Coordinates of C-alpha atoms and ligand atoms in Angstrom, one line a residue:
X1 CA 0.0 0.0 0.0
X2 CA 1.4 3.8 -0.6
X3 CA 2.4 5.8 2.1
X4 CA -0.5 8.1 1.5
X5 CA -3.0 5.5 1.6
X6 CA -2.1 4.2 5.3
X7 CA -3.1 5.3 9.4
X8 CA -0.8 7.3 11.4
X9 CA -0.1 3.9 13.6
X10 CA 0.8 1.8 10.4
X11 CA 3.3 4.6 9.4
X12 CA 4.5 4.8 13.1
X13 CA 4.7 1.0 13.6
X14 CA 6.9 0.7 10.4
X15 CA 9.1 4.1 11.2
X16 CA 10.1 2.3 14.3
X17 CA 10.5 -0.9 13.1
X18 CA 13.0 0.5 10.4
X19 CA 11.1 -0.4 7.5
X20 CA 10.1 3.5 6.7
X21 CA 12.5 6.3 7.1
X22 CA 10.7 9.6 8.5
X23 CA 12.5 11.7 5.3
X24 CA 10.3 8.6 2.8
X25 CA 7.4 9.4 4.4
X26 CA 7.9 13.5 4.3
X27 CA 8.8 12.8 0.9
X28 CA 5.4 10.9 -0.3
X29 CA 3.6 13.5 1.8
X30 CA 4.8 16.6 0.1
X31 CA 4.6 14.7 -3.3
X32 CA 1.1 14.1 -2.6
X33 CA 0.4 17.7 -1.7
X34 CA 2.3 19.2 -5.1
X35 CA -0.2 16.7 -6.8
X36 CA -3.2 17.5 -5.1
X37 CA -3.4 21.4 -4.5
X38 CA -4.2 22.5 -7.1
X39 CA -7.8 21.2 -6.7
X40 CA -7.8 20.9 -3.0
X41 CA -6.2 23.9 -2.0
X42 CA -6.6 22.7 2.2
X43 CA -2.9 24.6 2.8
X44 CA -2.1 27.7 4.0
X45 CA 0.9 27.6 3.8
X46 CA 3.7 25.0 4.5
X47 CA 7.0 24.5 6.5
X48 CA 9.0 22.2 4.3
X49 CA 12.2 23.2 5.9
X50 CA 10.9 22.7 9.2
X51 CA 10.1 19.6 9.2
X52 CA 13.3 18.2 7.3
X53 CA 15.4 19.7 10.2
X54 CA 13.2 18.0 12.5
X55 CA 13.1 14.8 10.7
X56 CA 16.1 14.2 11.4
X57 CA 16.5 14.4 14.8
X58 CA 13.5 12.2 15.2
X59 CA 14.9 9.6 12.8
X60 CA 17.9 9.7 15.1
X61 CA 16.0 8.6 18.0
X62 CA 14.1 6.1 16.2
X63 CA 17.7 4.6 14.8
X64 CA 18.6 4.7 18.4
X65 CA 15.4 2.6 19.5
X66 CA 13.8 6.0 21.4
X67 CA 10.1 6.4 19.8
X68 CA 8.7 9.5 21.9
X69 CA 5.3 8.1 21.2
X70 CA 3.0 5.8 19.6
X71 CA 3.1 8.2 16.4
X72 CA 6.9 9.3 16.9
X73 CA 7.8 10.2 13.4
X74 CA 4.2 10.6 11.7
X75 CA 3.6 14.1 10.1
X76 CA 0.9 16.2 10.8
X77 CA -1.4 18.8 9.1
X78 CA -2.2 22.0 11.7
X79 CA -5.0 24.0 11.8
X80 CA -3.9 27.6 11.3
X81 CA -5.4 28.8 13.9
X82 CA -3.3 27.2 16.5
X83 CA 0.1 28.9 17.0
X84 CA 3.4 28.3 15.8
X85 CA 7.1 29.7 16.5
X86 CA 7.9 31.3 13.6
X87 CA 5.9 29.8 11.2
X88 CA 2.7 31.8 9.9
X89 CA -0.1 31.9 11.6
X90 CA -3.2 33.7 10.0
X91 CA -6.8 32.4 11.3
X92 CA -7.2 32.2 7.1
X93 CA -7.4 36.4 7.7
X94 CA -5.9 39.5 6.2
X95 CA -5.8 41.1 10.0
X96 CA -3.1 38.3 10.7
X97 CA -1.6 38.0 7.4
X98 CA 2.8 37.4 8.1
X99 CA 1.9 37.1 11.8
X100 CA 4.7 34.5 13.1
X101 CA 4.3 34.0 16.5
X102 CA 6.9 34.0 19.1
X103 CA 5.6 31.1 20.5
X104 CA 4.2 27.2 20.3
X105 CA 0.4 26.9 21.6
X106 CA 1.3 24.1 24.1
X107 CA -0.5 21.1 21.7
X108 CA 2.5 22.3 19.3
X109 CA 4.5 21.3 22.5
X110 CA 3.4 18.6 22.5
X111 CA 3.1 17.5 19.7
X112 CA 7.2 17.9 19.0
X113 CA 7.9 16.5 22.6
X114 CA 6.3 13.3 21.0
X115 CA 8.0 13.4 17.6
X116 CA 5.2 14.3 15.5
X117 CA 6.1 16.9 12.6
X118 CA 4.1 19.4 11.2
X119 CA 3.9 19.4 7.3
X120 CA 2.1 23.0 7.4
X121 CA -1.1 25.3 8.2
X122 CA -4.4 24.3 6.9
X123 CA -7.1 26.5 5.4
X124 CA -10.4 27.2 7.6
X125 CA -13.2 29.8 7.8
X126 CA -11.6 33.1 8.6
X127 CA -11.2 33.0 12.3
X128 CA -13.1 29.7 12.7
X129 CA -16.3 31.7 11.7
X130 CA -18.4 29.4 9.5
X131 CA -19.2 26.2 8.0
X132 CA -17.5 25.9 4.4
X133 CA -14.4 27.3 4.9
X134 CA -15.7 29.8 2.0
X135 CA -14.8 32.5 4.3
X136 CA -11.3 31.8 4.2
X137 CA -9.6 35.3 3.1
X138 CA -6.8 32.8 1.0
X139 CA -9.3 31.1 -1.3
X140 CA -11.7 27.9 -0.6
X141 CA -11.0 24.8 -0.2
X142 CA -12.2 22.1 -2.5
X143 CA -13.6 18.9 -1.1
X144 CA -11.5 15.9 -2.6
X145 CA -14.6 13.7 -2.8
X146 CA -16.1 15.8 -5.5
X147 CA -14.2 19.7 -5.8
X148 CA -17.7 21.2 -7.3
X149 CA -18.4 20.7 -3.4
X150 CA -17.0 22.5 0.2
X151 CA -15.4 20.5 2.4
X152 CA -17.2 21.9 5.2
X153 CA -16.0 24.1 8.0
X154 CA -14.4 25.5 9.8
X155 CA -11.2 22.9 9.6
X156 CA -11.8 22.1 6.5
X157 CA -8.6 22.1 5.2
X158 CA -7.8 19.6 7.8
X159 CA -9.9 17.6 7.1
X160 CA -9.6 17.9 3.2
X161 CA -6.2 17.4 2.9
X162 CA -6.9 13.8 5.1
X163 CA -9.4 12.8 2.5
X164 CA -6.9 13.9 -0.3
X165 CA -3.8 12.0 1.1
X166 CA -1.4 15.1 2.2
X167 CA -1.2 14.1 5.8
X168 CA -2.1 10.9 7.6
X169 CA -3.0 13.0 10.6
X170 CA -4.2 16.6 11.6
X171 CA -5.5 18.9 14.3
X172 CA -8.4 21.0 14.1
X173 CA -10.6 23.3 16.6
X174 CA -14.6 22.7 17.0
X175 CA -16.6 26.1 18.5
X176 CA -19.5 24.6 17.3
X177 CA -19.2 21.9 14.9
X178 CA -16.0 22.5 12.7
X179 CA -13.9 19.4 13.8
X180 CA -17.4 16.9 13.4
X181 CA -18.9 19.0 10.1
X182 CA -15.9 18.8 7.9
X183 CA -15.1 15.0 9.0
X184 CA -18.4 13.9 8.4
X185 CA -18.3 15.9 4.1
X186 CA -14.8 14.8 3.9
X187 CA -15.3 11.0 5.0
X188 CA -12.9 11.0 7.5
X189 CA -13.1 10.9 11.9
X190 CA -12.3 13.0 14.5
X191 CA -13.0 14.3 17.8
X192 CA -14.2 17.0 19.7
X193 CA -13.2 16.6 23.5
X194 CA -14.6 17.4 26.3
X195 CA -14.8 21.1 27.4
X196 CA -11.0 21.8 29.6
X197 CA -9.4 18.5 28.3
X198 CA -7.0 19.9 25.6
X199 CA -5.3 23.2 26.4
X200 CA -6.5 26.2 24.9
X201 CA -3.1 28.1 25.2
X202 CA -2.1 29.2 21.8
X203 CA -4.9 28.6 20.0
X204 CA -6.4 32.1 18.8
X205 CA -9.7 32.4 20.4
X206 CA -13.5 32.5 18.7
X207 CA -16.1 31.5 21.6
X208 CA -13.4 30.7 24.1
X209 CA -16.0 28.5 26.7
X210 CA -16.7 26.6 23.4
X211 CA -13.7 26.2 21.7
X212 CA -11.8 22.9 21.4
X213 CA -8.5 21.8 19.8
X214 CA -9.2 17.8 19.0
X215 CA -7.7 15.1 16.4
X216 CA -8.7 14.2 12.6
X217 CA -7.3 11.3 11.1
X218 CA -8.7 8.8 9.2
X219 CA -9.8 6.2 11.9
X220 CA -11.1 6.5 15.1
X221 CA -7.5 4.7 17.0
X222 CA -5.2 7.3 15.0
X223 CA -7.6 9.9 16.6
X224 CA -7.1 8.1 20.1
X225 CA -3.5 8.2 19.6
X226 CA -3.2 12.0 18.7
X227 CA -6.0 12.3 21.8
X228 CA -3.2 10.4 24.1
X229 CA -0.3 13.0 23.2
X230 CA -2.1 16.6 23.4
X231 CA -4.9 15.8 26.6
X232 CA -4.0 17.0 29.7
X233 CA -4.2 20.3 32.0
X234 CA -1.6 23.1 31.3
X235 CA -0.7 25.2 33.6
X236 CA -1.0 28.2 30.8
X237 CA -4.5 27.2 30.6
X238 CA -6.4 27.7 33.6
X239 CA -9.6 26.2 31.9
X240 CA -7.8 22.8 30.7
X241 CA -7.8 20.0 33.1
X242 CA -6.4 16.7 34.4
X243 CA -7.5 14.4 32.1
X244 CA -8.3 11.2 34.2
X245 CA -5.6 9.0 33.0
X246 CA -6.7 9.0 29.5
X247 CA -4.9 5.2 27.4
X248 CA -5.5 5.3 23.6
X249 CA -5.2 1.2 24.2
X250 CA -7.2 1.1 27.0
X251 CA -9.6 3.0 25.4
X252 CA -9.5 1.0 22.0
X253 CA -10.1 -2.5 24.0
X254 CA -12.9 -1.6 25.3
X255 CA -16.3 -3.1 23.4
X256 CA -20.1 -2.3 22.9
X257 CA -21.4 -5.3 24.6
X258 CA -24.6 -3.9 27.0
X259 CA -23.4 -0.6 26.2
X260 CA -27.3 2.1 26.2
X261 CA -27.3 4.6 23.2
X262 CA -29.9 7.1 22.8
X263 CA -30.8 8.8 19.9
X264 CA -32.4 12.3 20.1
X265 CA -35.9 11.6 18.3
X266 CA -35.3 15.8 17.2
X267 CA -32.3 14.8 15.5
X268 CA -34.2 12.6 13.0
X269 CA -36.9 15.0 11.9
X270 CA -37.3 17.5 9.5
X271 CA -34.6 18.9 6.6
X272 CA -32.9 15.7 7.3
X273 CA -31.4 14.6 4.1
X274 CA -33.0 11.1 3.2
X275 CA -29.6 9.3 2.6
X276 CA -28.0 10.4 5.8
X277 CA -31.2 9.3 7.9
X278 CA -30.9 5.9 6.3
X279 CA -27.3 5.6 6.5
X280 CA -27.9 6.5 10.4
X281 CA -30.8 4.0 10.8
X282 CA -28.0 1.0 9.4
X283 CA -25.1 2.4 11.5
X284 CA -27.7 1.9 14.4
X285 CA -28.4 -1.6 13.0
X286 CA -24.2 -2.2 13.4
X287 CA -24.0 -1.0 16.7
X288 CA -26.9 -3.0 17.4
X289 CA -25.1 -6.4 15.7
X290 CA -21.9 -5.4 18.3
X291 CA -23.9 -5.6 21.0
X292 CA -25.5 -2.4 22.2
X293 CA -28.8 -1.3 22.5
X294 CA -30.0 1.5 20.5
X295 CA -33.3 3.1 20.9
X296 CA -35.0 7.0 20.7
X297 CA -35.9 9.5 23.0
X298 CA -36.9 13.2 23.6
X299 CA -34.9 16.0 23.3
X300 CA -37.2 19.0 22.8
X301 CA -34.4 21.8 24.1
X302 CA -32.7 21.2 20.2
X303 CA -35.2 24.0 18.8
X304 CA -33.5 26.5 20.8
X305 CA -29.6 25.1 19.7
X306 CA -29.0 27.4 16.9
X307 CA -30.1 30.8 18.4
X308 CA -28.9 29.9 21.6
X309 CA -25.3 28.8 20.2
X310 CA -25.0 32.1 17.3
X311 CA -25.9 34.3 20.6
X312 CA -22.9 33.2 22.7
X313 CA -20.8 32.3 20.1
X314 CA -20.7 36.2 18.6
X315 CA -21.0 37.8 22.3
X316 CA -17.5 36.2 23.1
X317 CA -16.2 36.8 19.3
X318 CA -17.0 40.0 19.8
X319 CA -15.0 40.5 23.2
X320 CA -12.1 38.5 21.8
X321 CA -11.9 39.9 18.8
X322 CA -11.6 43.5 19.9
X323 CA -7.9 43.3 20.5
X324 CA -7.3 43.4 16.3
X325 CA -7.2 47.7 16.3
X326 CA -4.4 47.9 14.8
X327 CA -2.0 48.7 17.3
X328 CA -1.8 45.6 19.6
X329 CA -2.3 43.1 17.0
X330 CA -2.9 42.3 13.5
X331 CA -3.4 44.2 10.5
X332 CA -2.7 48.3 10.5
X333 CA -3.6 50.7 8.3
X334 CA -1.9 52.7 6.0
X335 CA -3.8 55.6 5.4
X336 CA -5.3 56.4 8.8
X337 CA -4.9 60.0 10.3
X338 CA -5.7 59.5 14.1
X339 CA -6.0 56.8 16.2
X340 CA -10.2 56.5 15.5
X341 CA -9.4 56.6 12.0
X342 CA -6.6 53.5 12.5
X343 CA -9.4 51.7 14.4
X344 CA -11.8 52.1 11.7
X345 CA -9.9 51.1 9.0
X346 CA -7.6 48.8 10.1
X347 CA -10.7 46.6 11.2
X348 CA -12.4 47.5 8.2
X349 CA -9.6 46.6 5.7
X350 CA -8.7 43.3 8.2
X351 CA -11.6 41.5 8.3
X352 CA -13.9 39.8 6.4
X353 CA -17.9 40.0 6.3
X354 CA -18.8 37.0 8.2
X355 CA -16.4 38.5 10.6
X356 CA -17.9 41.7 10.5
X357 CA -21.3 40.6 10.7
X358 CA -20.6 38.1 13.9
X359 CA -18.9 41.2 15.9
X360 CA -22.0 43.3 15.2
X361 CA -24.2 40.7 16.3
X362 CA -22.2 40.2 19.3
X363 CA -22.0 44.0 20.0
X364 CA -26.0 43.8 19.9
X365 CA -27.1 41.2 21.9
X366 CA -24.3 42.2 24.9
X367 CA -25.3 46.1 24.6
X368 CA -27.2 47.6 27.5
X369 CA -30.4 47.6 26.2
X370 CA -31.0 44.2 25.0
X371 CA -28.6 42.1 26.9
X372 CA -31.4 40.7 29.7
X373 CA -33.7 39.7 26.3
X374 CA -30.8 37.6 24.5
X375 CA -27.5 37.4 26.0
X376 CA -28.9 36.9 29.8
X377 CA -31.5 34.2 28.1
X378 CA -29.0 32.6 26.1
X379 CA -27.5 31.3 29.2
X380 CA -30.2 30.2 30.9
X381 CA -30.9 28.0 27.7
X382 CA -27.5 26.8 27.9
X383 CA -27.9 25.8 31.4
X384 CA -31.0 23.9 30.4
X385 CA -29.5 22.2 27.6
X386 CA -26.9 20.9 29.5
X387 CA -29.3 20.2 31.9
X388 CA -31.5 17.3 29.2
X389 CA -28.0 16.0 28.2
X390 CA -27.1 15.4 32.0
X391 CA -30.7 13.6 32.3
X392 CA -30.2 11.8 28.9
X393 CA -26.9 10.4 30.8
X394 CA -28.7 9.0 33.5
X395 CA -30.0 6.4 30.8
X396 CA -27.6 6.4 28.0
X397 CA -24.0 5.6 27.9
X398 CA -23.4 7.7 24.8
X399 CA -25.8 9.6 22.2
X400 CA -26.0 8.6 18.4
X401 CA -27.3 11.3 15.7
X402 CA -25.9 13.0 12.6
X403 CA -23.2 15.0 12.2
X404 CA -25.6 17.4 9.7
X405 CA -28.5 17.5 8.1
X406 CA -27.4 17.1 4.4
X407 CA -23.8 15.9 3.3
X408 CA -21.3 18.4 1.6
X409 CA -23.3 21.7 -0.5
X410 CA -21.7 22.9 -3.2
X411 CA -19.4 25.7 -3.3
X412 CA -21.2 29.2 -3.5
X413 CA -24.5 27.6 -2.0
X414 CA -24.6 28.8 1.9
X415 CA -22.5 32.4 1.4
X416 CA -25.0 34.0 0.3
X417 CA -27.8 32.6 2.9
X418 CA -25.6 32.4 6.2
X419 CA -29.2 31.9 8.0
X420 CA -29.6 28.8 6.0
X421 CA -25.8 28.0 6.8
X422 CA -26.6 28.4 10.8
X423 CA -29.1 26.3 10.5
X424 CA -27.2 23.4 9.4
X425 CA -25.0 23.5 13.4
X426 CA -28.4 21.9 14.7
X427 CA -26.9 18.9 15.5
X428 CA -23.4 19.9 16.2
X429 CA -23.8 23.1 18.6
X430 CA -25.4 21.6 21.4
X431 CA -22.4 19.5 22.3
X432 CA -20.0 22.7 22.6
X433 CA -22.5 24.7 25.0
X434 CA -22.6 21.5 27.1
X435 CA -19.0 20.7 27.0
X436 CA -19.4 17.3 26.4
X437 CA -16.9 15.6 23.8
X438 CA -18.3 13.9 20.1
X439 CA -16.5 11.8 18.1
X440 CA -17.5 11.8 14.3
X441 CA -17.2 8.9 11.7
X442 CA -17.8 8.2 8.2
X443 CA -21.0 6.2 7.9
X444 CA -21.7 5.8 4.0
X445 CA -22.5 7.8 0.8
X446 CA -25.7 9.6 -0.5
X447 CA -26.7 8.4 -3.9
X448 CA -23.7 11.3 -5.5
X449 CA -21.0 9.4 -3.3
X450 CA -20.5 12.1 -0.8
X451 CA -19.2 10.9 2.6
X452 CA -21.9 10.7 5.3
X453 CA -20.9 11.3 9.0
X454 CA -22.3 10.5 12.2
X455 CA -21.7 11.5 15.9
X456 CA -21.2 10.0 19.1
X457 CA -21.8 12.1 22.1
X458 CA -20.2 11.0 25.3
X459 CA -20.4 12.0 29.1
X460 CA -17.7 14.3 30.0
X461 CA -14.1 12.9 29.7
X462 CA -16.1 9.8 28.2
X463 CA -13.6 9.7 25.4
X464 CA -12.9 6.6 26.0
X465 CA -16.2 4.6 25.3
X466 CA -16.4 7.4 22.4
X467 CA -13.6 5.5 21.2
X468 CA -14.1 2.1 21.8
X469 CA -17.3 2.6 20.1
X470 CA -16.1 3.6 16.8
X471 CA -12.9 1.8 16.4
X472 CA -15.4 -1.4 17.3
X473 CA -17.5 -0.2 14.1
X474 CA -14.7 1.2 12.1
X475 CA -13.5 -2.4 12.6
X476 CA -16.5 -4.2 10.6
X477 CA -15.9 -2.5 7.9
X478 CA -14.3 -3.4 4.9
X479 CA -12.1 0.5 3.7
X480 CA -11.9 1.9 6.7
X481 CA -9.6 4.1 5.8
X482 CA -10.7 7.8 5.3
X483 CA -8.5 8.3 1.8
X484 CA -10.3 8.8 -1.4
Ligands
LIG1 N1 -20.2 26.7 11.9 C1 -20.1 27.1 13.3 C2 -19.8 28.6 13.3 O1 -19.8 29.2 12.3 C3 -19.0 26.4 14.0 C4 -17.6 26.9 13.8 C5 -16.6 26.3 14.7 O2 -16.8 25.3 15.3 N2 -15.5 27.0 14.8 O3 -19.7 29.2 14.3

C-alpha cells in the first residue's frame, strides 16, 4: 500500500521498526500535496524546511530505538489557527496575514515532545467563523470527494487534505461543529473533547468557553493516539484540566457489549437529508449487531440550539476579537490619520464579512439595552440544555445522531444565505454549549458518493467509550480508511 494511503499507527509502527525512514514518508507526503493542491487547496501555507530539520533528529532517535510516542515520526497537518514559532499563523485572515508568533500553543509542544512533525497550516473559515471554509480570506478549499463541493468548516482544510492524502493526521478546533462538520463531508473521523481537556493556550480564540482543539485522522485509533499525546491540563491554561488517566489502548479495547445509546428523536426530523437518515438507521443496526442497544428519546431543548449557540458564540467573538485595532495586533492601516481613523480602518480593511457581521451581532445582543432579552437568556438556555443532556446520561452511555443534516453543498450555496448555513449546526452546537466531547465517523455515501458522517456524544471525559465505540465499528468494515 502507498504511504499516502495508510493510518498514522501503520506509518509509526513501520518508522520504528525500520522499515520506513521519516525523510520517505515527508517525501510521499509533500509529493502528494504538489499533486493534489491545485484542486484541494486545504494549505495555508507549508514549512518544508521545518520539518526536514526536524526529521532528522526524530529519525535519530528512532535509529537509536527511542520512539517519543505511539506516532513518533508521523507528520501532521495543523489548523492555522493554533500557533506556531515562527511559522505563519493567520486564522485564514488578512488582520493576521505574516503574523509568526513568538511562541508554540502548548499542543504544538506537545506535539514535537512526541516526535510528530508538522507538514504546514491548513485552510479554515476566517477566524473559525463558518461552516464551508468559504470565508477563508486565501481562497476555498475544495472537497477531494467531488471539488464542485465544500469541504465543510471551519477545519476544513484539515480535514480535506486527510481525505486527499497530504497528511495521515491533523488537528483542528470545533466552537460549534467544525472538527465533526468537515469530518463527516470529507469522509474521515475526529473528535471534539470534552470542554477543559485539551489546552487552549495558543490557540487564537473565537467562543473561548466553546472552543476545542481535537484530532482528525482517518480512523477513530489514529484519533485516540493523537488524543493520548495533546490531553491534559496546562498550567498556561487555567480552563484545561487533568485528564483522568486517558490510554488510547485502554480505550480501543474496550467493546459495545450492554453498552445504552440514545438517539435524540429531534435529530431525525425535519430537513434531514433522506440518505443520511438511512445511513444512520443502518449504522444503528451495526451497533446493534456489536452488541449495544439502541433506541429514541426526547430532546425537545434542540429548537433553541442554533439561536442559543450564534448568541454566545458572537457575544464572546466579539469581546475577543476587539484586541485586532491595529496597534496591539494584526493588520494596521496605511492611510489612517488618528488613532479612530486606524481603528476604523484597520478593522475594516482586516476582516472579512462574516467577521464583521458576527462582531456586530455580538456588540448587539451584549449592549445595555437588549442584553437581559438575548444574551442573559442565552445562558439560561444553555444551562438547560446541558441540563436534558445530564438527564439523557442518566440512561444512555453515549448519544448517536448526525453530524448534519445534508452531506457536503456545493461551493457558493450557503455564502449567500448564512441563516440557512446556521441552520445546518443543529446537531453539532449543542455539544459545545454543554461541554461534552463527540466523536465523528464516516458512515456511507448519499446516492452522489458524498461521505456521510455520524456522531457520538459522550459523558464528560467519556472519550474513552467514544472510542471504543467507533474503532469497534470502524473495525467491521471493509475500507476503513478515510482516503479517497
Ligand atoms: N459553523 C459554526 C460557526 O460558524 C462552528 C464553527 C466552529 O466550530 N469553529 O460558528
Amino acid at each position: 500500500m502507498s504511504i499516502t494511503n495508510q493510518t498514522a499507527l501503520q506509518l509509526a509502527a513501520q518508522l520504528r521498526s525500520g522499515a520506513l525512514r521519516v525523510s520517505e514518508v515527508l517525501d510521499a507526503c509533500y509529493a502528494q500535496i504538489e499533486a493534489a493542491e491545485p484542486t484541494v487547496h486545504g494549505y495555508i501555507s507549508l514549512c518544508r524546511e521545518d520539518a526536514y530539520a526536524f526529521a532528522a533528529k526524530v529519525q535519530a532517535r528512532l535509529d537509536a530505538g527511542e520512539a517519543r510516542s505511539a506516532l513518533a515520526g508521523v507528520p501532521i497537518a495543523i489548523k492555522d489557527l493554533i500557533c506556531t514559532k515562527g511559522i505563519p499563523t493567520t486564522c485564514a485572515s488578512k488582520m493576521l496575514e505574516g503574523f509568526r508568533p513568538p511562541y508554540n500553543a502548548t499542543v504544538i509542544e506537545r506535539l514535537h515532545a512526541a516526535d510528530l512533525i508538522p507538514l504546514g497550516k491548513t485552510n479554515m473559515d476566517e477566524f473559525a467563523m463558518g461552516s464551508t471554509t468559504e470565508t477563508s480570506a486565501f481562497g476555498v478549499t475544495r472537497n477531494p470527494h467531488n471539488p464542485a463541493h465544500v469541504p465543510g468548516g471551519s477545519s476544513g482544510g484539515s480535514a480535506a487534505v486527510l481525505a486527499a492524502g497530504e497528511a495521515p493526521i491533523a488537528l483542528g478546533s470545533d466552537t460549534g461543529g467544525s472538527i465533526r462538520q468537515p469530518c463527516a463531508y470529507c469522509g474521515v473521523t475526529g473528535l471534539k473533547p470534552t470542554y477543559g481537556a485539551v489546552s487552549r493556550y495558543g490557540l487564537i480564540a473565537y467562543a473561548s468557553s466553546l472552543d476545542q482543539i481535537g484530532p482528525m485522522g482517518r480512523c477513530a485509533a489514529d484519533c485516540a493516539a493523537l488524543f493520548e499525546i495533546i490531553a491534559g491540563r496546562d498550567e498556561k491554561d487555567s480552563s484545561s484540566m487533568d485528564f483522568p488517566a486517558f490510554s488510547a489502548a485502554a480505550a480501543l479495547a474496550g467493546d459495545l457489549r450492554g453498552k445504552r445509546i440514545g438517539v435524540p428523536a429531534e435529530f431525525l426530523g425535519e430537513g434531514l437529508q433522506p440518505a443520511v437518515a438511512k445511513a444512520l438507521r443502518e449504522a444503528a443496526e451495526r451497533f446493534r449487531a456489536l452488541g449495544a442497544t439502541v433506541e429514541e428519546f426526547p430532546l425537545p431543548m434542540l429548537a433553541y440550539a442554533v439561536p442559543t449557540y450564534y448568541i454566545i458564540a458572537c457575544a464572546e467573538a466579539c469581546s475577543n476579537l476587539s484586541r485586532y485595532d491595529g496597534i496591539k495586533y494584526g493588520h494596521s492601516a496605511a492611510g489612517a490619520r488618528d488613532l479612530l481613523e486606524t481603528y476604523i480602518l484597520s478593522r475594516s480593511e482586516g476582516f472579512g464579512m462574516e467577521v464583521k457581521r458576527r462582531i456586530m451581532l455580538g456588540n448587539f445582543v451584549l449592549s445595555s439595552g437588549y442584553y437581559d432579552a438575548y444574551y442573559k437568556k442565552a445562558l439560561q438556555a444553555k444551562r438547560m440544555l446541558q441540563q436534558a443532556y445530564f438527564k439523557a446520561f442518566e440512561t444512555y452511555d453515549m448519544l448517536l445522531g448526525p453530524v448534519a443534516p445534508t452531506t457536503a453543498p456545493k461551493l457558493g450555496e450557503s455564502l449567500s444565505d448564512p441563516l440557512r448555513m446556521y441552520l445546518s449546526d443543529i446537531y453539532t452546537v449543542t455539544v459545545n454549549l454543554a461541554g461534552l466531547p463527540a466523536l465523528a465517523l464516516p458512515c456511507g455515501t448519499d446516492e452522489n458518493a458524498l461521505p456521510i458522517g455520524m456522531q457520538l456524544i459522550g459523558k464528560p471525559f467519556g472519550e474513552s467509550a467514544l472510542f471504543a465505540a467507533a474503532d469497534a465499528y470502524q473495525r467491521t468494515e471493509d475500507a476503513p480508511l478515510g482516503r479517497l
